[in-house]
PDB file of C-alpha atoms in Angstrom:
ATOM      1  CA  MET J 651     -63.379 -27.889 -47.136  1.00 52.00           C
ATOM      2  CA  THR J 652     -60.459 -25.907 -45.726  1.00 54.00           C
ATOM      3  CA  SER J 653     -59.772 -25.282 -42.136  1.00 56.00           C
ATOM      4  CA  THR J 654     -57.905 -22.295 -40.871  1.00 55.00           C
ATOM      5  CA  VAL J 655     -55.926 -22.386 -37.523  1.00 54.00           C
ATOM      6  CA  GLU J 656     -55.778 -19.389 -35.549  1.00 55.00           C
ATOM      7  CA  VAL J 657     -52.177 -18.855 -34.626  1.00 59.00           C
ATOM      8  CA  LYS J 658     -52.430 -15.392 -33.521  1.00 67.00           C
ATOM      9  CA  GLY J 659     -54.697 -16.233 -30.667  1.00 70.00           C
ATOM     10  CA  ALA J 660     -52.687 -19.425 -29.505  1.00 83.00           C
ATOM     11  CA  SER J 661     -49.408 -17.372 -29.660  1.00 85.00           C
ATOM     12  CA  LEU J 662     -50.914 -14.493 -27.551  1.00 91.00           C
ATOM     13  CA  ASP J 663     -52.168 -17.190 -24.989  1.00 91.00           C
ATOM     14  CA  ILE J 664     -48.719 -18.723 -24.802  1.00 93.00           C
ATOM     15  CA  ALA J 665     -47.392 -15.241 -24.230  1.00 93.00           C
ATOM     16  CA  LYS J 666     -49.658 -14.462 -21.235  1.00 94.00           C
ATOM     17  CA  LEU J 667     -49.050 -17.959 -19.752  1.00 93.00           C
ATOM     18  CA  ALA J 668     -45.295 -17.395 -20.001  1.00 95.00           C
ATOM     19  CA  GLY J 669     -45.702 -13.903 -18.563  1.00 94.00           C
ATOM     20  CA  ALA J 670     -47.817 -15.203 -15.626  1.00 95.00           C
ATOM     21  CA  ALA J 671     -45.168 -17.929 -15.111  1.00 95.00           C
ATOM     22  CA  LEU J 672     -42.340 -15.367 -15.280  1.00 96.00           C
ATOM     23  CA  LEU J 673     -44.454 -13.214 -12.888  1.00 95.00           C
ATOM     24  CA  LEU J 674     -44.472 -16.186 -10.301  1.00 95.00           C
ATOM     25  CA  ILE J 675     -40.794 -16.801 -10.680  1.00 96.00           C
ATOM     26  CA  VAL J 676     -40.089 -13.228  -9.908  1.00 95.00           C
ATOM     27  CA  GLY J 677     -42.334 -13.231  -7.021  1.00 95.00           C
ATOM     28  CA  ILE J 678     -40.736 -16.395  -5.592  1.00 95.00           C
ATOM     29  CA  PHE J 679     -37.209 -14.721  -6.081  1.00 96.00           C
ATOM     30  CA  ALA J 680     -38.332 -11.578  -4.532  1.00 95.00           C
ATOM     31  CA  PHE J 681     -39.766 -13.550  -1.480  1.00 95.00           C
ATOM     32  CA  TYR J 682     -36.325 -15.112  -0.698  1.00 95.00           C
ATOM     33  CA  TYR J 683     -34.265 -11.967  -1.675  1.00 95.00           C
ATOM     34  CA  PHE J 684     -36.053  -9.884   0.813  1.00 94.00           C
ATOM     35  CA  ALA J 685     -35.636 -12.464   3.656  1.00 93.00           C
ATOM     36  CA  PRO J 686     -34.523  -9.716   6.227  1.00 93.00           C
ATOM     37  CA  TRP J 687     -37.869  -8.084   5.948  1.00 93.00           C
ATOM     38  CA  SER J 688     -41.083  -8.999   7.891  1.00 94.00           C
ATOM     39  CA  ALA J 689     -42.524 -12.490   6.816  1.00 94.00           C
ATOM     40  CA  LEU J 690     -45.849 -10.949   6.740  1.00 95.00           C
ATOM     41  CA  LEU J 691     -44.780  -8.436   4.244  1.00 94.00           C
ATOM     42  CA  ARG J 692     -43.252 -10.982   2.042  1.00 95.00           C
ATOM     43  CA  VAL J 693     -46.304 -13.338   2.122  1.00 95.00           C
ATOM     44  CA  LEU J 694     -48.734 -10.528   1.331  1.00 96.00           C
ATOM     45  CA  GLY J 695     -46.422  -9.505  -1.538  1.00 95.00           C
ATOM     46  CA  LEU J 696     -45.985 -13.009  -2.799  1.00 95.00           C
ATOM     47  CA  LEU J 697     -49.853 -13.469  -2.541  1.00 96.00           C
ATOM     48  CA  VAL J 698     -50.532 -10.244  -4.594  1.00 96.00           C
ATOM     49  CA  ILE J 699     -48.086 -11.402  -7.288  1.00 96.00           C
ATOM     50  CA  ALA J 700     -49.498 -14.893  -7.428  1.00 96.00           C
ATOM     51  CA  GLY J 701     -53.082 -13.320  -7.696  1.00 96.00           C
ATOM     52  CA  ALA J 702     -51.831 -11.145 -10.527  1.00 96.00           C
ATOM     53  CA  ALA J 703     -50.307 -14.194 -12.307  1.00 95.00           C
ATOM     54  CA  VAL J 704     -53.570 -16.196 -11.962  1.00 95.00           C
ATOM     55  CA  ALA J 705     -55.602 -13.104 -13.297  1.00 95.00           C
ATOM     56  CA  ILE J 706     -53.246 -13.077 -16.482  1.00 94.00           C
ATOM     57  CA  ALA J 707     -53.477 -16.984 -16.771  1.00 93.00           C
ATOM     58  CA  LEU J 708     -57.268 -16.843 -16.650  1.00 93.00           C
ATOM     59  CA  GLN J 709     -57.319 -14.326 -19.713  1.00 93.00           C
ATOM     60  CA  THR J 710     -55.976 -17.256 -21.912  1.00 93.00           C
ATOM     61  CA  GLU J 711     -58.206 -19.863 -23.487  1.00 94.00           C
ATOM     62  CA  PRO J 712     -56.751 -22.710 -21.228  1.00 93.00           C
ATOM     63  CA  GLY J 713     -57.580 -20.477 -18.253  1.00 93.00           C
ATOM     64  CA  ARG J 714     -61.006 -19.947 -19.346  1.00 94.00           C
ATOM     65  CA  ALA J 715     -61.498 -23.658 -19.841  1.00 95.00           C
ATOM     66  CA  LEU J 716     -60.083 -24.386 -16.497  1.00 94.00           C
ATOM     67  CA  TRP J 717     -62.291 -21.775 -14.786  1.00 94.00           C
ATOM     68  CA  GLN J 718     -65.290 -23.212 -16.642  1.00 96.00           C
ATOM     69  CA  PHE J 719     -64.340 -26.825 -15.393  1.00 96.00           C
ATOM     70  CA  ILE J 720     -64.230 -25.569 -11.986  1.00 95.00           C
ATOM     71  CA  ALA J 721     -67.644 -23.940 -12.251  1.00 95.00           C
ATOM     72  CA  ASP J 722     -69.165 -27.166 -13.698  1.00 96.00           C
ATOM     73  CA  ALA J 723     -67.510 -29.098 -10.932  1.00 96.00           C
ATOM     74  CA  ARG J 724     -68.995 -26.875  -8.207  1.00 95.00           C
ATOM     75  CA  MET J 725     -72.572 -27.323 -10.017  1.00 95.00           C
ATOM     76  CA  GLU J 726     -72.075 -31.020  -9.848  1.00 94.00           C
ATOM     77  CA  VAL J 727     -71.121 -31.041  -6.175  1.00 92.00           C
ATOM     78  CA  ARG J 728     -74.250 -29.155  -5.495  1.00 93.00           C
ATOM     79  CA  LYS J 729     -76.328 -31.880  -6.917  1.00 94.00           C
ATOM     80  CA  VAL J 730     -74.777 -34.616  -4.824  1.00 92.00           C
ATOM     81  CA  VAL J 731     -77.193 -35.926  -2.180  1.00 92.00           C
ATOM     82  CA  TRP J 732     -74.911 -35.966   0.925  1.00 90.00           C
ATOM     83  CA  PRO J 733     -75.455 -38.602   3.676  1.00 93.00           C
ATOM     84  CA  THR J 734     -77.058 -37.458   7.009  1.00 96.00           C
ATOM     85  CA  ARG J 735     -74.996 -37.582  10.136  1.00 96.00           C
ATOM     86  CA  GLN J 736     -76.774 -40.733  11.363  1.00 97.00           C
ATOM     87  CA  GLU J 737     -76.033 -42.492   8.054  1.00 97.00           C
ATOM     88  CA  THR J 738     -72.449 -41.475   8.107  1.00 97.00           C
ATOM     89  CA  ILE J 739     -71.987 -42.769  11.689  1.00 97.00           C
ATOM     90  CA  GLN J 740     -73.640 -46.059  10.810  1.00 97.00           C
ATOM     91  CA  THR J 741     -71.574 -46.560   7.878  1.00 97.00           C
ATOM     92  CA  THR J 742     -68.317 -45.625   9.802  1.00 98.00           C
ATOM     93  CA  LEU J 743     -69.298 -48.365  12.449  1.00 98.00           C
ATOM     94  CA  VAL J 744     -69.921 -50.969   9.891  1.00 98.00           C
ATOM     95  CA  VAL J 745     -66.566 -50.233   8.145  1.00 98.00           C
ATOM     96  CA  MET J 746     -64.639 -50.387  11.495  1.00 98.00           C
ATOM     97  CA  ALA J 747     -66.520 -53.753  12.319  1.00 98.00           C
ATOM     98  CA  MET J 748     -65.633 -55.194   9.116  1.00 98.00           C
ATOM     99  CA  VAL J 749     -61.989 -54.100   9.451  1.00 98.00           C
ATOM    100  CA  VAL J 750     -61.794 -55.930  12.754  1.00 98.00           C
ATOM    101  CA  VAL J 751     -63.503 -58.951  11.318  1.00 98.00           C
ATOM    102  CA  VAL J 752     -61.251 -59.061   8.364  1.00 98.00           C
ATOM    103  CA  GLY J 753     -58.230 -58.697  10.521  1.00 98.00           C
ATOM    104  CA  LEU J 754     -59.326 -61.503  12.762  1.00 98.00           C
ATOM    105  CA  VAL J 755     -59.831 -63.740   9.792  1.00 98.00           C
ATOM    106  CA  LEU J 756     -56.361 -62.878   8.399  1.00 98.00           C
ATOM    107  CA  TRP J 757     -54.795 -63.480  11.628  1.00 98.00           C
ATOM    108  CA  LEU J 758     -56.461 -66.835  11.992  1.00 98.00           C
ATOM    109  CA  PHE J 759     -55.476 -67.749   8.555  1.00 98.00           C
ATOM    110  CA  ASP J 760     -51.849 -66.848   9.218  1.00 97.00           C
ATOM    111  CA  THR J 761     -51.678 -68.756  12.423  1.00 97.00           C
ATOM    112  CA  VAL J 762     -53.156 -71.814  10.861  1.00 96.00           C
ATOM    113  CA  LEU J 763     -50.618 -71.572   7.920  1.00 96.00           C
ATOM    114  CA  MET J 764     -47.721 -71.083  10.295  1.00 95.00           C
ATOM    115  CA  ALA J 765     -48.834 -74.120  12.208  1.00 94.00           C
ATOM    116  CA  ILE J 766     -48.929 -76.183   9.086  1.00 94.00           C
ATOM    117  CA  LEU J 767     -45.742 -74.965   8.104  1.00 93.00           C
ATOM    118  CA  ARG J 768     -44.030 -75.710  11.487  1.00 93.00           C
ATOM    119  CA  PHE J 769     -45.534 -79.234  11.414  1.00 92.00           C
ATOM    120  CA  LEU J 770     -44.144 -79.940   7.893  1.00 91.00           C
ATOM    121  CA  THR J 771     -40.588 -78.578   8.662  1.00 91.00           C
ATOM    122  CA  GLY J 772     -40.431 -80.125  12.096  1.00 86.00           C
ATOM    123  CA  GLN J 773     -39.848 -76.975  13.866  1.00 84.00           C
ATOM    124  CA  GLY J 774     -41.427 -75.719  17.094  1.00 69.00           C
ATOM    125  CA  GLY J 775     -42.525 -77.483  20.254  1.00 59.00           C
TER     126      GLY J 775
END
């Protein structure tokens, strides 16, 4: 068996990703170069350039894989059974109560250990 490696597609993907990165760098440079201009115009220009860079990056194999991953993640999030408001409130109250209880237990443990340490070292009243 022989396997062939597709070098042409990979090099084209690298060129597209490099172009997208260069476009972002140029956009950031332009954002600061045109500092005297309106901030709104600079932000809009940067958003347009960033959108173009993302569009170019999504035309590559890694870009398509990332987009597929995002789509799969959204589909999985839709399958989640989210708790009701009442369940969320009850769970939050239980967590807050346990934080207080554990805090008190740790404080008591610290106090007892400190008293033992003071007794053993002869410090304190």
